[in-house]
Amino acid sequence: MKTLSTEILVIGGGAAGLSAAAEAAAAGAKVLVAESDLHLGGQLVKQTHKFFGSKDEYAGTRGFKIADILLSEIDSCKENVEIHTNTTITGFYSEDGTFTAMRGEEKYFHIKAKKTIVATGAQERLIPFPNNDLPGVYGAGAVQTLMNVYGVVPGKRVLMVGAGNIGLIVSYQLMQAGVEVAAVVEAAPRVGGYWVHAAKIRRMGVPILLRHSIRKAVGDQVITGAYITALNDRFEPEGEETYVDCDVICIAVGLSPTTEILSQAGCKMMYVPQLCGLVARRDRTMKTSNPDFFTAGDASGIEEASAAMVEGRIAGLSAAADLGYPTEHGKLDEYWGRLQALRSGEAGARICQGLECVLVNRWEDVSDD
């Protein structure tokens, strides 16, 4: 079986992975990027809205344009970067430090790397309810892919479940595409996303029903409607169910970090609610307890794409430095300053609480428990 060798393997070609590859390649390291999708860019290529944040993280630029910027940066040092799309890393075997990979559905090969940056992103969470397997029930990411990548609307009238940033943004994008949004239901007592996103869809007449959730989907072969219900303080259904006429139910109830490769590599893991799941412990260089593995982006905790890009740069810079490539003095502190600025708001305070649990100063001081 064919084996590819590289200095740095970047698993994931999204915001964090592309940033990591660009940073490491600019330092002179040889980088191989493995992306399971057919194209690079990850979630960025689906995002038609303009980013918040700072100029350094492309504030005011639409997500798919940011993907183009990162790809141009990689192209400027393409002699150091090898790209493999439609390629899934299927496992890591610590016995000999080998990754197994699959291109498409039939071509298997191995990869060996001196350093690895895991930027595998996140998986959408789903919630159980009767008939949730009917055609017409989508995750929000699937709806974004249909509309913003392929130009296909999912249906005519949508019930959105979840009022975080993703649910609010996708609701607005649906309406921009001519799809009616019947309502947004949110189990929590307040909107989880930025109020500016909520205000846009409220102004367009879409009700945001807090302390509500979907009870069941209705339909025979496809979705024809749904029942929603109010929730009490214990998130238990109360009162009468309300019927909503819709042909699409879009689920936007959060993400979970994709961390299986980190677990296989023996990295110390910790479940951190503020970071939305199981993540690897790491130091300020994004290095895990396995000194050859780094983590960045949603795989290290669910956050905005702006923060994922900065974390990717930290990981790429650090991996290259570990291999002996010269890096600019003070750059690590600069990137951490940019992260702190991005995390200055209310949502950032939650992230910082989670980071206090997983960040270490010196791995030598961490027990094996």
Short mmCIF file of C-alpha atoms in Angstrom, two decimals:
data_model
loop_
_atom_site.label_atom_id
_atom_site.label_comp_id
_atom_site.label_asym_id
_atom_site.label_seq_id
_atom_site.Cartn_x
_atom_site.Cartn_y
_atom_site.Cartn_z
CA MET A 1 0.00 0.00 0.00
CA LYS A 2 1.30 3.44 -0.92
CA THR A 3 2.67 5.61 1.90
CA LEU A 4 2.95 9.40 1.67
CA SER A 5 5.38 11.24 3.94
CA THR A 6 5.28 14.84 5.05
CA GLU A 7 6.64 17.08 7.76
CA ILE A 8 3.25 18.41 8.85
CA LEU A 9 -0.10 16.77 8.21
CA VAL A 10 -3.09 19.09 8.51
CA ILE A 11 -6.33 17.15 8.88
CA GLY A 12 -9.14 19.40 7.70
CA GLY A 13 -9.19 22.12 5.05
CA GLY A 14 -11.54 24.58 6.71
CA ALA A 15 -10.83 27.92 8.39
CA ALA A 16 -8.42 26.50 10.98
CA GLY A 17 -6.75 23.98 8.68
CA LEU A 18 -6.09 26.42 5.83
CA SER A 19 -4.72 29.00 8.26
CA ALA A 20 -2.45 26.39 9.85
CA ALA A 21 -1.20 25.20 6.46
CA ALA A 22 -0.53 28.74 5.27
CA GLU A 23 1.41 29.63 8.42
CA ALA A 24 3.51 26.47 8.49
CA ALA A 25 4.26 26.55 4.76
CA ALA A 26 5.28 30.22 4.95
CA ALA A 27 7.82 29.23 7.61
CA GLY A 28 9.29 26.69 5.18
CA ALA A 29 7.73 23.42 6.38
CA LYS A 30 6.39 20.81 3.98
CA VAL A 31 2.65 20.46 4.56
CA LEU A 32 0.07 17.94 3.42
CA VAL A 33 -3.59 18.96 3.78
CA ALA A 34 -6.21 16.19 3.85
CA GLU A 35 -9.80 17.36 3.37
CA SER A 36 -12.75 14.95 3.24
CA ASP A 37 -14.90 17.30 1.14
CA LEU A 38 -14.57 17.78 -2.61
CA HIS A 39 -13.20 21.29 -2.11
CA LEU A 40 -11.26 23.29 0.43
CA GLY A 41 -12.78 25.98 2.62
CA GLY A 42 -14.95 23.99 5.02
CA GLN A 43 -17.82 26.02 6.45
CA LEU A 44 -16.43 29.23 4.97
CA VAL A 45 -17.66 28.38 1.48
CA LYS A 46 -21.25 28.23 2.79
CA GLN A 47 -21.14 31.53 4.62
CA THR A 48 -22.53 34.41 2.58
CA HIS A 49 -22.81 36.80 5.55
CA LYS A 50 -20.16 39.34 6.51
CA PHE A 51 -17.87 38.51 9.42
CA PHE A 52 -17.63 40.45 12.66
CA GLY A 53 -14.37 40.83 14.56
CA SER A 54 -11.31 42.79 13.51
CA LYS A 55 -9.55 43.72 10.29
CA ASP A 56 -6.97 40.98 10.93
CA GLU A 57 -9.76 38.39 10.79
CA TYR A 58 -11.37 39.96 7.70
CA ALA A 59 -14.24 41.78 9.41
CA GLY A 60 -16.77 42.98 6.87
CA THR A 61 -15.82 40.22 4.40
CA ARG A 62 -18.17 37.42 3.45
CA GLY A 63 -17.15 33.91 4.48
CA PHE A 64 -16.71 32.45 1.01
CA LYS A 65 -14.46 35.40 0.10
CA ILE A 66 -12.31 34.66 3.16
CA ALA A 67 -11.86 31.11 1.88
CA ASP A 68 -10.54 32.55 -1.38
CA ILE A 69 -8.12 34.78 0.54
CA LEU A 70 -6.73 31.83 2.50
CA LEU A 71 -6.40 29.73 -0.65
CA SER A 72 -4.50 32.58 -2.33
CA GLU A 73 -2.16 32.71 0.64
CA ILE A 74 -1.50 28.98 0.34
CA ASP A 75 -0.98 29.35 -3.40
CA SER A 76 1.81 31.86 -2.72
CA CYS A 77 3.84 29.06 -1.06
CA LYS A 78 2.40 26.15 -3.05
CA GLU A 79 5.82 24.53 -3.42
CA ASN A 80 5.52 23.58 0.25
CA VAL A 81 1.87 22.45 0.24
CA GLU A 82 0.35 19.21 -1.04
CA ILE A 83 -3.46 19.18 -1.19
CA HIS A 84 -5.63 16.06 -1.06
CA THR A 85 -9.37 16.69 -1.31
CA ASN A 86 -12.05 13.98 -1.19
CA THR A 87 -9.68 12.31 1.27
CA THR A 88 -10.71 11.06 4.70
CA ILE A 89 -8.26 10.20 7.47
CA THR A 90 -9.81 7.00 8.77
CA GLY A 91 -7.51 6.22 11.67
CA PHE A 92 -4.20 6.66 13.46
CA TYR A 93 -2.05 3.75 14.63
CA SER A 94 0.32 4.76 17.38
CA GLU A 95 2.37 1.56 17.06
CA ASP A 96 4.16 2.93 14.01
CA GLY A 97 2.77 6.46 13.80
CA THR A 98 0.81 5.75 10.62
CA PHE A 99 -2.44 7.32 9.44
CA THR A 100 -4.79 5.39 7.20
CA ALA A 101 -6.51 7.45 4.53
CA MET A 102 -9.15 6.88 1.89
CA ARG A 103 -9.54 8.92 -1.29
CA GLY A 104 -13.05 8.64 -2.63
CA GLU A 105 -14.52 5.25 -1.85
CA GLU A 106 -11.86 2.86 -3.13
CA LYS A 107 -8.30 4.22 -2.93
CA TYR A 108 -6.60 3.48 0.38
CA PHE A 109 -3.15 4.67 1.38
CA HIS A 110 -1.01 5.53 4.40
CA ILE A 111 0.42 8.84 5.59
CA LYS A 112 3.36 9.38 7.93
CA ALA A 113 4.00 12.82 9.41
CA LYS A 114 6.46 14.30 11.88
CA LYS A 115 3.79 16.67 13.25
CA THR A 116 0.01 16.64 12.90
CA ILE A 117 -2.50 19.47 13.24
CA VAL A 118 -6.04 18.21 13.86
CA ALA A 119 -8.46 20.78 12.45
CA THR A 120 -11.36 18.40 11.85
CA GLY A 121 -14.08 20.86 12.78
CA ALA A 122 -17.37 19.75 14.30
CA GLN A 123 -20.44 17.62 13.81
CA GLU A 124 -23.99 18.89 13.96
CA ARG A 125 -26.06 17.79 16.93
CA LEU A 126 -29.48 16.30 16.35
CA ILE A 127 -32.41 15.90 18.71
CA PRO A 128 -34.82 12.94 18.90
CA PHE A 129 -38.48 13.38 18.03
CA PRO A 130 -41.04 11.19 16.24
CA ASN A 131 -40.61 11.08 12.44
CA ASN A 132 -37.23 12.83 12.51
CA ASP A 133 -36.09 10.41 9.80
CA LEU A 134 -38.56 11.69 7.20
CA PRO A 135 -37.25 13.46 4.08
CA GLY A 136 -37.41 17.17 4.83
CA VAL A 137 -35.58 17.09 8.16
CA TYR A 138 -32.18 18.74 7.68
CA GLY A 139 -29.28 19.92 9.75
CA ALA A 140 -28.55 23.61 9.26
CA GLY A 141 -25.23 22.81 7.60
CA ALA A 142 -27.00 20.70 4.98
CA VAL A 143 -29.39 23.57 4.24
CA GLN A 144 -26.46 25.97 3.82
CA THR A 145 -24.74 23.52 1.49
CA LEU A 146 -27.85 23.12 -0.65
CA MET A 147 -28.47 26.84 -0.96
CA ASN A 148 -25.08 28.52 -0.84
CA VAL A 149 -22.98 25.90 -2.62
CA TYR A 150 -25.42 24.29 -5.05
CA GLY A 151 -28.12 26.97 -5.40
CA VAL A 152 -30.99 24.65 -4.40
CA VAL A 153 -33.71 25.66 -1.94
CA PRO A 154 -34.75 22.85 0.44
CA GLY A 155 -38.48 23.61 0.36
CA LYS A 156 -41.11 26.33 0.58
CA ARG A 157 -41.77 26.79 4.32
CA VAL A 158 -39.31 26.01 7.10
CA LEU A 159 -39.56 25.51 10.83
CA MET A 160 -36.18 26.41 12.36
CA VAL A 161 -35.25 24.63 15.60
CA GLY A 162 -32.58 26.62 17.44
CA ALA A 163 -31.92 30.35 17.86
CA GLY A 164 -28.14 30.32 18.04
CA ASN A 165 -26.10 32.18 15.44
CA ILE A 166 -26.36 29.34 12.94
CA GLY A 167 -30.14 29.05 13.24
CA LEU A 168 -30.61 32.82 12.95
CA ILE A 169 -28.21 33.26 10.04
CA VAL A 170 -29.61 30.32 8.08
CA SER A 171 -33.16 31.62 8.69
CA TYR A 172 -32.19 34.94 7.13
CA GLN A 173 -30.45 33.21 4.22
CA LEU A 174 -33.57 31.12 3.61
CA MET A 175 -35.69 34.25 3.39
CA GLN A 176 -33.16 35.85 1.05
CA ALA A 177 -33.64 32.82 -1.19
CA GLY A 178 -37.43 33.26 -1.17
CA VAL A 179 -38.21 30.54 1.38
CA GLU A 180 -40.73 31.35 4.11
CA VAL A 181 -39.65 30.74 7.70
CA ALA A 182 -42.72 29.83 9.75
CA ALA A 183 -41.03 30.29 13.12
CA VAL A 184 -37.84 29.80 15.09
CA VAL A 185 -38.22 27.74 18.26
CA GLU A 186 -35.61 27.83 21.01
CA ALA A 187 -35.63 25.70 24.17
CA ALA A 188 -33.57 28.20 26.15
CA PRO A 189 -35.13 31.27 27.80
CA ARG A 190 -33.19 33.65 25.56
CA VAL A 191 -31.75 33.90 22.09
CA GLY A 192 -28.35 32.22 21.94
CA GLY A 193 -26.98 34.10 18.92
CA TYR A 194 -26.07 37.72 18.39
CA TRP A 195 -29.06 40.03 18.71
CA VAL A 196 -28.23 41.71 15.39
CA HIS A 197 -29.02 38.42 13.62
CA ALA A 198 -32.22 37.92 15.63
CA ALA A 199 -33.36 41.49 14.95
CA LYS A 200 -33.06 41.02 11.19
CA ILE A 201 -35.47 38.10 11.06
CA ARG A 202 -37.80 39.63 13.67
CA ARG A 203 -38.11 42.73 11.47
CA MET A 204 -39.14 40.42 8.63
CA GLY A 205 -42.01 39.05 10.71
CA VAL A 206 -40.57 35.73 11.85
CA PRO A 207 -41.58 34.83 15.43
CA ILE A 208 -38.83 33.60 17.75
CA LEU A 209 -40.52 31.38 20.33
CA LEU A 210 -38.36 31.00 23.43
CA ARG A 211 -38.90 28.09 25.83
CA HIS A 212 -40.34 26.11 22.91
CA SER A 213 -39.22 23.04 21.01
CA ILE A 214 -40.41 20.62 18.38
CA ARG A 215 -42.62 17.81 19.68
CA LYS A 216 -42.98 15.70 16.53
CA ALA A 217 -42.83 15.87 12.76
CA VAL A 218 -45.89 15.14 10.66
CA GLY A 219 -46.00 13.38 7.31
CA ASP A 220 -46.21 10.08 5.53
CA GLN A 221 -43.49 9.98 2.86
CA VAL A 222 -42.23 13.54 3.41
CA ILE A 223 -42.61 16.35 5.96
CA THR A 224 -45.97 18.11 5.82
CA GLY A 225 -45.91 19.85 9.18
CA ALA A 226 -44.78 19.74 12.79
CA TYR A 227 -46.11 20.11 16.30
CA ILE A 228 -44.30 22.40 18.71
CA THR A 229 -44.79 22.84 22.44
CA ALA A 230 -43.86 25.20 25.25
CA LEU A 231 -41.32 24.04 27.86
CA ASN A 232 -41.21 24.61 31.59
CA ASP A 233 -38.13 25.45 33.68
CA ARG A 234 -37.10 21.78 33.60
CA PHE A 235 -37.40 21.73 29.80
CA GLU A 236 -40.45 19.48 30.03
CA PRO A 237 -43.38 19.97 27.62
CA GLU A 238 -46.31 21.90 29.03
CA GLY A 239 -49.57 23.13 27.62
CA GLU A 240 -51.18 22.24 24.33
CA GLU A 241 -49.22 21.39 21.21
CA THR A 242 -49.35 23.87 18.32
CA TYR A 243 -49.37 22.74 14.69
CA VAL A 244 -46.99 24.45 12.25
CA ASP A 245 -47.52 24.04 8.52
CA CYS A 246 -44.10 23.41 6.91
CA ASP A 247 -42.34 21.12 4.44
CA VAL A 248 -38.86 21.48 5.98
CA ILE A 249 -37.62 21.17 9.56
CA CYS A 250 -34.15 22.61 10.01
CA ILE A 251 -32.21 21.56 13.11
CA ALA A 252 -29.68 24.08 14.44
CA VAL A 253 -29.13 23.00 18.03
CA GLY A 254 -25.37 23.26 18.18
CA LEU A 255 -22.19 21.44 17.27
CA SER A 256 -19.87 18.91 18.89
CA PRO A 257 -16.09 18.88 18.32
CA THR A 258 -14.79 16.10 16.07
CA THR A 259 -11.93 14.64 18.11
CA GLU A 260 -11.67 10.91 17.36
CA ILE A 261 -8.18 11.19 15.86
CA LEU A 262 -6.93 13.04 18.95
CA SER A 263 -8.27 10.27 21.16
CA GLN A 264 -6.61 7.63 18.98
CA ALA A 265 -3.32 9.52 19.34
CA GLY A 266 -3.54 9.21 23.11
CA CYS A 267 -4.04 12.92 23.76
CA LYS A 268 -5.41 13.80 27.20
CA MET A 269 -9.08 14.60 26.68
CA MET A 270 -11.61 16.45 28.83
CA TYR A 271 -15.34 17.06 28.54
CA VAL A 272 -15.88 20.81 28.81
CA PRO A 273 -19.49 22.08 28.47
CA GLN A 274 -18.35 25.63 27.66
CA LEU A 275 -16.44 24.25 24.66
CA CYS A 276 -19.42 22.04 23.70
CA GLY A 277 -17.93 18.61 24.20
CA LEU A 278 -14.87 16.41 24.48
CA VAL A 279 -11.68 18.30 23.59
CA ALA A 280 -7.94 17.80 23.97
CA ARG A 281 -6.00 19.56 26.69
CA ARG A 282 -3.30 21.79 25.20
CA ASP A 283 -0.79 24.52 25.93
CA ARG A 284 -0.52 28.03 24.44
CA THR A 285 1.06 26.62 21.28
CA MET A 286 -2.02 24.40 20.73
CA LYS A 287 0.19 21.36 21.43
CA THR A 288 -1.56 18.43 23.09
CA SER A 289 -0.16 15.92 25.57
CA ASN A 290 1.11 13.98 22.55
CA PRO A 291 3.98 16.31 21.54
CA ASP A 292 3.51 15.51 17.86
CA PHE A 293 -0.17 16.52 17.78
CA PHE A 294 -1.72 19.99 17.75
CA THR A 295 -5.38 20.99 17.69
CA ALA A 296 -7.17 24.06 16.32
CA GLY A 297 -10.60 25.38 15.41
CA ASP A 298 -13.86 23.70 16.33
CA ALA A 299 -12.01 20.46 17.09
CA SER A 300 -10.56 22.31 20.09
CA GLY A 301 -13.91 23.82 21.13
CA ILE A 302 -16.85 25.37 19.30
CA GLU A 303 -16.21 29.02 18.53
CA GLU A 304 -16.49 31.56 15.72
CA ALA A 305 -14.54 30.99 12.49
CA SER A 306 -12.47 34.11 13.23
CA ALA A 307 -11.04 32.44 16.34
CA ALA A 308 -10.54 29.18 14.43
CA MET A 309 -8.33 30.98 11.92
CA VAL A 310 -6.13 32.45 14.65
CA GLU A 311 -5.86 29.11 16.46
CA GLY A 312 -4.87 27.53 13.16
CA ARG A 313 -2.10 30.07 12.73
CA ILE A 314 -0.84 29.37 16.25
CA ALA A 315 -0.79 25.63 15.56
CA GLY A 316 0.91 26.03 12.18
CA LEU A 317 3.51 28.40 13.59
CA SER A 318 4.19 26.12 16.56
CA ALA A 319 4.45 22.91 14.54
CA ALA A 320 6.92 24.55 12.16
CA ALA A 321 8.95 25.89 15.09
CA ASP A 322 9.08 22.41 16.64
CA LEU A 323 10.64 21.17 13.42
CA GLY A 324 13.33 23.83 13.63
CA TYR A 325 12.01 26.33 11.11
CA PRO A 326 12.61 29.98 11.99
CA THR A 327 9.53 31.89 13.11
CA GLU A 328 9.04 35.57 13.77
CA HIS A 329 9.75 36.57 17.38
CA GLY A 330 6.66 37.70 19.24
CA LYS A 331 4.21 36.26 16.72
CA LEU A 332 2.73 33.81 19.22
CA ASP A 333 1.94 36.64 21.64
CA GLU A 334 0.46 38.66 18.80
CA TYR A 335 -1.90 35.84 17.87
CA TRP A 336 -2.95 35.34 21.48
CA GLY A 337 -3.67 39.05 21.71
CA ARG A 338 -5.94 38.74 18.69
CA LEU A 339 -7.71 35.78 20.28
CA GLN A 340 -8.27 37.69 23.51
CA ALA A 341 -9.80 40.57 21.55
CA LEU A 342 -12.15 38.19 19.75
CA ARG A 343 -13.18 36.68 23.09
CA SER A 344 -13.92 39.96 24.82
CA GLY A 345 -17.72 39.72 24.64
CA GLU A 346 -20.32 37.71 26.55
CA ALA A 347 -19.91 34.62 24.38
CA GLY A 348 -16.16 34.95 24.76
CA ALA A 349 -16.44 34.84 28.53
CA ARG A 350 -17.94 31.36 28.27
CA ILE A 351 -15.10 30.27 25.99
CA CYS A 352 -12.53 31.65 28.43
CA GLN A 353 -14.12 29.67 31.27
CA GLY A 354 -13.72 26.52 29.22
CA LEU A 355 -10.13 27.31 28.33
CA GLU A 356 -9.25 27.63 31.99
CA CYS A 357 -10.10 23.92 32.26
CA VAL A 358 -8.03 22.68 29.32
CA LEU A 359 -5.02 24.99 29.02
CA VAL A 360 -1.78 23.91 30.68
CA ASN A 361 1.40 25.93 31.26
CA ARG A 362 3.84 23.03 31.21
CA TRP A 363 3.00 19.47 30.26
CA GLU A 364 5.66 18.28 32.68
CA ASP A 365 3.52 19.59 35.53
CA VAL A 366 0.37 17.65 34.49
CA SER A 367 -0.20 14.33 36.26
CA ASP A 368 -1.03 11.15 34.35
CA ASP A 369 -4.37 10.79 36.13
#
